[in-house]
PDB file of C-alpha atoms in Angstrom:
ATOM      1  CA  MET Y  89      34.173  -8.004  28.964  1.00  0.00           C
ATOM      2  CA  ASN Y  90      36.133 -10.454  26.591  1.00  0.00           C
ATOM      3  CA  ALA Y  91      34.996 -13.149  25.441  1.00  0.00           C
ATOM      4  CA  TYR Y  92      36.962 -15.470  27.665  1.00  0.00           C
ATOM      5  CA  GLN Y  93      35.268 -14.400  30.734  1.00  0.00           C
ATOM      6  CA  ARG Y  94      31.847 -14.114  29.507  1.00  0.00           C
ATOM      7  CA  PHE Y  95      32.985 -18.031  28.651  1.00  0.00           C
ATOM      8  CA  LEU Y  96      34.041 -18.327  32.416  1.00  0.00           C
ATOM      9  CA  ASP Y  97      31.036 -16.506  33.580  1.00  0.00           C
ATOM     10  CA  PHE Y  98      28.975 -19.056  32.390  1.00  0.00           C
ATOM     11  CA  PHE Y  99      29.503 -21.708  34.907  1.00  0.00           C
ATOM     12  CA  SER Y 100      28.472 -19.848  37.409  1.00  0.00           C
ATOM     13  CA  MET Y 101      24.951 -19.045  36.063  1.00  0.00           C
ATOM     14  CA  GLN Y 102      21.898 -20.671  37.052  1.00  0.00           C
ATOM     15  CA  ASN Y 103      19.707 -19.039  35.001  1.00  0.00           C
ATOM     16  CA  LYS Y 104      17.656 -19.814  31.267  1.00  0.00           C
ATOM     17  CA  GLU Y 105      21.190 -19.096  29.436  1.00  0.00           C
ATOM     18  CA  ARG Y 106      22.782 -21.804  31.090  1.00  0.00           C
ATOM     19  CA  LEU Y 107      20.361 -24.274  30.682  1.00  0.00           C
ATOM     20  CA  ASP Y 108      20.388 -23.240  26.830  1.00  0.00           C
ATOM     21  CA  GLY Y 109      23.892 -24.690  26.948  1.00  0.00           C
ATOM     22  CA  LEU Y 110      27.391 -23.541  26.072  1.00  0.00           C
ATOM     23  CA  SER Y 111      26.728 -22.535  22.158  1.00  0.00           C
ATOM     24  CA  GLU Y 112      28.962 -21.482  19.365  1.00  0.00           C
ATOM     25  CA  SER Y 113      28.699 -17.866  20.188  1.00  0.00           C
ATOM     26  CA  TYR Y 114      30.923 -17.936  23.201  1.00  0.00           C
ATOM     27  CA  PHE Y 115      33.557 -19.383  20.953  1.00  0.00           C
ATOM     28  CA  THR Y 116      32.794 -16.833  17.864  1.00  0.00           C
ATOM     29  CA  ASP Y 117      34.526 -13.556  19.504  1.00  0.00           C
ATOM     30  CA  MET Y 118      37.467 -15.272  20.891  1.00  0.00           C
ATOM     31  CA  THR Y 119      41.056 -14.587  19.898  1.00  0.00           C
ATOM     32  CA  HIS Y 120      43.093 -18.021  18.990  1.00  0.00           C
ATOM     33  CA  GLU Y 121      44.638 -17.822  22.454  1.00  0.00           C
ATOM     34  CA  GLU Y 122      41.555 -17.335  24.537  1.00  0.00           C
ATOM     35  CA  ARG Y 123      40.047 -20.534  22.575  1.00  0.00           C
ATOM     36  CA  GLU Y 124      42.840 -22.517  23.568  1.00  0.00           C
ATOM     37  CA  MET Y 125      42.492 -21.119  27.158  1.00  0.00           C
ATOM     38  CA  ALA Y 126      38.895 -22.572  26.917  1.00  0.00           C
ATOM     39  CA  PHE Y 127      40.053 -25.621  25.817  1.00  0.00           C
ATOM     40  CA  ASP Y 128      41.942 -26.601  28.480  1.00  0.00           C
ATOM     41  CA  TYR Y 129      39.523 -25.585  31.203  1.00  0.00           C
ATOM     42  CA  LEU Y 130      36.934 -27.743  29.694  1.00  0.00           C
ATOM     43  CA  LEU Y 131      39.353 -30.189  29.390  1.00  0.00           C
ATOM     44  CA  LYS Y 132      40.128 -30.569  33.292  1.00  0.00           C
ATOM     45  CA  LEU Y 133      36.164 -30.566  33.600  1.00  0.00           C
ATOM     46  CA  VAL Y 134      36.309 -33.503  31.116  1.00  0.00           C
ATOM     47  CA  GLU Y 135      39.120 -35.395  32.686  1.00  0.00           C
ATOM     48  CA  LYS Y 136      37.239 -35.542  36.126  1.00  0.00           C
ATOM     49  CA  GLY Y 137      34.186 -37.572  33.743  1.00  0.00           C
ATOM     50  CA  GLY Y 138      32.506 -34.528  32.196  1.00  0.00           C
ATOM     51  CA  THR Y 139      29.349 -33.935  31.110  1.00  0.00           C
ATOM     52  CA  GLU Y 140      27.212 -33.348  28.212  1.00  0.00           C
ATOM     53  CA  GLU Y 141      27.753 -30.042  28.331  1.00  0.00           C
ATOM     54  CA  SER Y 142      31.657 -29.657  28.708  1.00  0.00           C
ATOM     55  CA  VAL Y 143      32.038 -32.455  25.750  1.00  0.00           C
ATOM     56  CA  HIS Y 144      30.067 -30.432  23.610  1.00  0.00           C
ATOM     57  CA  GLY Y 145      31.881 -27.286  24.502  1.00  0.00           C
ATOM     58  CA  LEU Y 146      35.434 -28.887  24.089  1.00  0.00           C
ATOM     59  CA  PHE Y 147      34.402 -29.360  20.506  1.00  0.00           C
ATOM     60  CA  ARG Y 148      33.539 -26.395  19.815  1.00  0.00           C
ATOM     61  CA  ALA Y 149      36.607 -24.558  21.154  1.00  0.00           C
ATOM     62  CA  ASP Y 150      38.639 -26.863  19.090  1.00  0.00           C
ATOM     63  CA  ARG Y 151      37.348 -29.952  17.308  1.00  0.00           C
ATOM     64  CA  ASN Y 152      40.697 -31.490  15.801  1.00  0.00           C
ATOM     65  CA  ARG Y 153      41.952 -31.224  19.380  1.00  0.00           C
ATOM     66  CA  ALA Y 154      38.934 -32.463  21.090  1.00  0.00           C
ATOM     67  CA  GLY Y 155      38.821 -35.891  18.972  1.00  0.00           C
ATOM     68  CA  GLU Y 156      42.026 -36.812  20.070  1.00  0.00           C
ATOM     69  CA  SER Y 157      41.642 -36.078  23.684  1.00  0.00           C
ATOM     70  CA  ILE Y 158      38.251 -37.036  23.576  1.00  0.00           C
ATOM     71  CA  LYS Y 159      39.163 -40.601  22.187  1.00  0.00           C
ATOM     72  CA  ARG Y 160      42.199 -40.812  25.039  1.00  0.00           C
ATOM     73  CA  LEU Y 161      39.578 -40.725  27.837  1.00  0.00           C
ATOM     74  CA  MET Y 162      36.789 -42.682  26.378  1.00  0.00           C
ATOM     75  CA  ALA Y 163      39.781 -45.509  25.921  1.00  0.00           C
ATOM     76  CA  MET Y 164      41.015 -44.979  29.696  1.00  0.00           C
ATOM     77  CA  GLY Y 165      37.114 -45.360  30.916  1.00  0.00           C
ATOM     78  CA  VAL Y 166      37.072 -42.048  33.152  1.00  0.00           C
ATOM     79  CA  LEU Y 167      34.077 -40.374  31.213  1.00  0.00           C
ATOM     80  CA  ASN Y 168      30.849 -40.117  32.917  1.00  0.00           C
ATOM     81  CA  GLY Y 169      27.660 -41.586  30.649  1.00  0.00           C
ATOM     82  CA  ASP Y 170      26.342 -38.515  29.154  1.00  0.00           C
ATOM     83  CA  ALA Y 171      29.604 -37.380  28.470  1.00  0.00           C
ATOM     84  CA  GLN Y 172      29.947 -40.649  26.900  1.00  0.00           C
ATOM     85  CA  ILE Y 173      27.349 -40.126  24.450  1.00  0.00           C
ATOM     86  CA  ALA Y 174      28.143 -36.598  23.456  1.00  0.00           C
ATOM     87  CA  ALA Y 175      31.849 -37.665  22.804  1.00  0.00           C
ATOM     88  CA  ALA Y 176      30.113 -40.744  20.467  1.00  0.00           C
ATOM     89  CA  TRP Y 177      27.759 -37.948  19.246  1.00  0.00           C
ATOM     90  CA  ASN Y 178      30.276 -35.327  18.173  1.00  0.00           C
ATOM     91  CA  LEU Y 179      33.336 -38.128  16.787  1.00  0.00           C
ATOM     92  CA  SER Y 180      30.242 -39.482  14.755  1.00  0.00           C
ATOM     93  CA  ARG Y 181      30.342 -36.370  13.082  1.00  0.00           C
ATOM     94  CA  ILE Y 182      33.971 -35.732  12.204  1.00  0.00           C
ATOM     95  CA  GLU Y 183      34.831 -39.636  11.094  1.00  0.00           C
ATOM     96  CA  ASN Y 184      33.147 -42.872  10.168  1.00  0.00           C
ATOM     97  CA  ASP Y 185      33.647 -45.435  13.035  1.00  0.00           C
ATOM     98  CA  GLU Y 186      30.767 -47.624  13.350  1.00  0.00           C
ATOM     99  CA  SER Y 187      32.049 -48.888  16.760  1.00  0.00           C
ATOM    100  CA  LEU Y 188      30.344 -45.616  17.917  1.00  0.00           C
ATOM    101  CA  ILE Y 189      26.879 -46.971  17.514  1.00  0.00           C
ATOM    102  CA  GLN Y 190      27.643 -49.546  20.322  1.00  0.00           C
ATOM    103  CA  ILE Y 191      28.132 -46.716  23.091  1.00  0.00           C
ATOM    104  CA  PHE Y 192      24.571 -45.011  21.906  1.00  0.00           C
ATOM    105  CA  ILE Y 193      23.159 -48.916  21.934  1.00  0.00           C
ATOM    106  CA  ARG Y 194      24.552 -49.880  25.482  1.00  0.00           C
ATOM    107  CA  PHE Y 195      22.730 -46.504  26.884  1.00  0.00           C
ATOM    108  CA  MET Y 196      19.605 -47.336  25.428  1.00  0.00           C
ATOM    109  CA  ALA Y 197      19.382 -50.127  27.705  1.00  0.00           C
ATOM    110  CA  ASP Y 198      20.693 -48.174  30.951  1.00  0.00           C
ATOM    111  CA  PRO Y 199      19.006 -48.272  34.031  1.00  0.00           C
ATOM    112  CA  ASP Y 200      19.097 -44.564  34.421  1.00  0.00           C
ATOM    113  CA  GLU Y 201      16.136 -43.020  32.304  1.00  0.00           C
ATOM    114  CA  ARG Y 202      17.938 -39.339  31.437  1.00  0.00           C
ATOM    115  CA  LEU Y 203      21.059 -41.624  29.259  1.00  0.00           C
ATOM    116  CA  ARG Y 204      18.249 -43.557  27.448  1.00  0.00           C
ATOM    117  CA  GLU Y 205      16.422 -40.519  26.482  1.00  0.00           C
ATOM    118  CA  LYS Y 206      19.899 -38.863  25.338  1.00  0.00           C
ATOM    119  CA  ALA Y 207      21.117 -42.717  23.605  1.00  0.00           C
ATOM    120  CA  ALA Y 208      18.128 -42.127  21.594  1.00  0.00           C
ATOM    121  CA  TYR Y 209      18.269 -38.231  20.792  1.00  0.00           C
ATOM    122  CA  TYR Y 210      21.539 -38.493  19.935  1.00  0.00           C
ATOM    123  CA  VAL Y 211      22.393 -41.684  17.988  1.00  0.00           C
ATOM    124  CA  PRO Y 212      22.939 -40.696  14.309  1.00  0.00           C
ATOM    125  CA  ALA Y 213      20.192 -41.938  12.080  1.00  0.00           C
ATOM    126  CA  SER Y 214      21.998 -42.142   9.209  1.00  0.00           C
ATOM    127  CA  LYS Y 215      23.614 -45.485  10.514  1.00  0.00           C
ATOM    128  CA  LEU Y 216      20.639 -47.908  11.196  1.00  0.00           C
ATOM    129  CA  THR Y 217      22.633 -51.284  11.795  1.00  0.00           C
ATOM    130  CA  PRO Y 218      20.197 -54.356  12.428  1.00  0.00           C
ATOM    131  CA  GLU Y 219      21.454 -54.372  15.917  1.00  0.00           C
ATOM    132  CA  LEU Y 220      20.282 -50.438  16.339  1.00  0.00           C
ATOM    133  CA  LYS Y 221      16.822 -50.787  14.814  1.00  0.00           C
ATOM    134  CA  SER Y 222      16.425 -53.916  17.348  1.00  0.00           C
ATOM    135  CA  CYS Y 223      17.115 -51.409  20.119  1.00  0.00           C
ATOM    136  CA  LEU Y 224      14.952 -49.135  18.856  1.00  0.00           C
ATOM    137  CA  GLN Y 225      12.165 -51.188  18.544  1.00  0.00           C
ATOM    138  CA  ALA Y 226      13.015 -52.598  21.988  1.00  0.00           C
ATOM    139  CA  MET Y 227      12.600 -49.326  23.420  1.00  0.00           C
ATOM    140  CA  ILE Y 228       9.148 -48.083  22.064  1.00  0.00           C
ATOM    141  CA  ARG Y 229       7.857 -52.023  23.068  1.00  0.00           C
ATOM    142  CA  VAL Y 230       8.785 -51.478  26.205  1.00  0.00           C
ATOM    143  CA  GLU Y 231      10.198 -47.975  27.355  1.00  0.00           C
ATOM    144  CA  THR Y 232       7.932 -46.772  30.347  1.00  0.00           C
ATOM    145  CA  GLU Y 233       9.425 -42.942  30.639  1.00  0.00           C
ATOM    146  CA  GLN Y 234       7.430 -41.089  28.010  1.00  0.00           C
ATOM    147  CA  LEU Y 235      10.732 -38.502  26.762  1.00  0.00           C
ATOM    148  CA  ALA Y 236      12.557 -41.860  26.091  1.00  0.00           C
ATOM    149  CA  ARG Y 237       9.925 -43.065  24.220  1.00  0.00           C
ATOM    150  CA  ILE Y 238       9.588 -39.937  21.971  1.00  0.00           C
ATOM    151  CA  HIS Y 239      13.246 -40.227  21.289  1.00  0.00           C
ATOM    152  CA  ALA Y 240      13.077 -43.651  20.242  1.00  0.00           C
ATOM    153  CA  VAL Y 241       9.901 -43.279  18.030  1.00  0.00           C
ATOM    154  CA  ASP Y 242      11.446 -40.167  16.543  1.00  0.00           C
ATOM    155  CA  LYS Y 243      14.614 -41.292  15.678  1.00  0.00           C
ATOM    156  CA  LEU Y 244      13.028 -45.025  14.034  1.00  0.00           C
ATOM    157  CA  LEU Y 245      10.893 -42.873  11.735  1.00  0.00           C
ATOM    158  CA  GLU Y 246      14.098 -40.335  10.953  1.00  0.00           C
ATOM    159  CA  CYS Y 247      16.529 -43.818  10.059  1.00  0.00           C
ATOM    160  CA  TYR Y 248      13.292 -44.878   7.799  1.00  0.00           C
ATOM    161  CA  GLY Y 249      13.640 -41.265   6.423  1.00  0.00           C
ATOM    162  CA  VAL Y 250       9.694 -41.271   7.172  1.00  0.00           C
ATOM    163  CA  SER Y 251       8.095 -37.882   7.536  1.00  0.00           C
ATOM    164  CA  GLU Y 252       4.912 -35.867   6.713  1.00  0.00           C
ATOM    165  CA  GLU Y 253       6.677 -34.829   3.830  1.00  0.00           C
ATOM    166  CA  SER Y 254       7.843 -38.272   2.814  1.00  0.00           C
ATOM    167  CA  VAL Y 255       4.935 -40.269   2.994  1.00  0.00           C
ATOM    168  CA  GLY Y 256       1.887 -37.436   3.573  1.00  0.00           C
ATOM    169  CA  LYS Y 257       0.335 -36.279   7.030  1.00  0.00           C
ATOM    170  CA  LYS Y 258      -1.842 -38.796   7.190  1.00  0.00           C
ATOM    171  CA  GLU Y 259       0.071 -41.842   6.850  1.00  0.00           C
ATOM    172  CA  TYR Y 260       2.953 -40.179   9.123  1.00  0.00           C
ATOM    173  CA  LEU Y 261       0.680 -39.631  12.016  1.00  0.00           C
ATOM    174  CA  SER Y 262      -0.410 -42.848  11.629  1.00  0.00           C
ATOM    175  CA  ILE Y 263       2.263 -44.659  11.727  1.00  0.00           C
ATOM    176  CA  TYR Y 264       3.722 -42.146  14.850  1.00  0.00           C
ATOM    177  CA  ARG Y 265       0.219 -42.194  16.821  1.00  0.00           C
ATOM    178  CA  ASN Y 266       0.753 -46.369  16.351  1.00  0.00           C
ATOM    179  CA  LEU Y 267       4.363 -46.846  17.531  1.00  0.00           C
ATOM    180  CA  HIS Y 268       3.239 -45.049  20.526  1.00  0.00           C
ATOM    181  CA  ASN Y 269       0.097 -47.014  21.401  1.00  0.00           C
ATOM    182  CA  GLU Y 270      -0.112 -49.223  24.595  1.00  0.00           C
ATOM    183  CA  ASP Y 271      -1.176 -52.502  21.941  1.00  0.00           C
ATOM    184  CA  LEU Y 272       1.781 -54.007  21.444  1.00  0.00           C
ATOM    185  CA  ARG Y 273       0.212 -56.113  17.877  1.00  0.00           C
ATOM    186  CA  THR Y 274      -0.156 -52.312  16.847  1.00  0.00           C
ATOM    187  CA  LYS Y 275       3.242 -51.389  17.525  1.00  0.00           C
ATOM    188  CA  GLU Y 276       4.196 -54.824  15.897  1.00  0.00           C
ATOM    189  CA  ASN Y 277       2.387 -53.689  12.978  1.00  0.00           C
ATOM    190  CA  ALA Y 278       3.890 -49.881  12.746  1.00  0.00           C
ATOM    191  CA  PHE Y 279       6.981 -51.868  12.452  1.00  0.00           C
ATOM    192  CA  LYS Y 280       6.064 -53.992   9.410  1.00  0.00           C
ATOM    193  CA  GLN Y 281       4.488 -50.925   7.529  1.00  0.00           C
ATOM    194  CA  LEU Y 282       7.731 -49.001   8.038  1.00  0.00           C
ATOM    195  CA  GLU Y 283       9.732 -52.063   6.725  1.00  0.00           C
ATOM    196  CA  LYS Y 284       7.301 -52.254   3.702  1.00  0.00           C
ATOM    197  CA  LEU Y 285       7.981 -48.271   3.279  1.00  0.00           C
ATOM    198  CA  SER Y 286      11.911 -48.760   2.627  1.00  0.00           C
ATOM    199  CA  THR Y 287      11.396 -51.771   0.395  1.00  0.00           C
TER     200      THR Y 287
END
C-alpha cells in the first residue's frame, strides 16, 4: 500500500487510530506528488468548513501553501469553529500576528463547551496579553465544564511560567488547587499569588 492510499484509508477508520488524529507519520513516506494530492484532498474538506483534524493535516502536508490558503478561507468566513481554532494555532506557530489571539478569546466565551475547551487548550501561552489574562481568569471563575476549566487553569499557569519545577511542588499544587476551588475568594487569592510570582 502506498503512503497516499494509507492517508485516504484514514478517513474511513472508526478505531483508536482515527481518534489519535492525522499525525505526521501519514505524510513522512509520501512522495512530493503524493503530498500535493493529500494537500488538495484536505483543502477541499477545509473549503467546506473543515475540522480541527483537516486543518492540522493541511499544515502537515504543506505548511507554506496551507498558510496562504487558510488565511484566504478565514477572510471569507467559511471555517467551522474548531477549524478556526486549529487555523489560528497553526498560523501562530509560523507568524507573529497578534490578531490571532482574538480568535481564541472569542471562542473561550462560546456557548459550545467543546469550542471553549479547544480555545483554552490551543491559545499560545507565550502571548499573555491583558485581554487574554482576563479571559482565562473569567473562565476559571465561572466555567462549569470540568475539561474547559482544567485547560484554562493549565494555560494560565503556563502563561505565568509556573510549574512544579519553577516554584516547587508544594507551592504549585497549592496554586493549582486554589484555582480549581469553588470559593471565588480563594481563586482571586490564587490570581494575586501568580501576579506576585511574575514580578
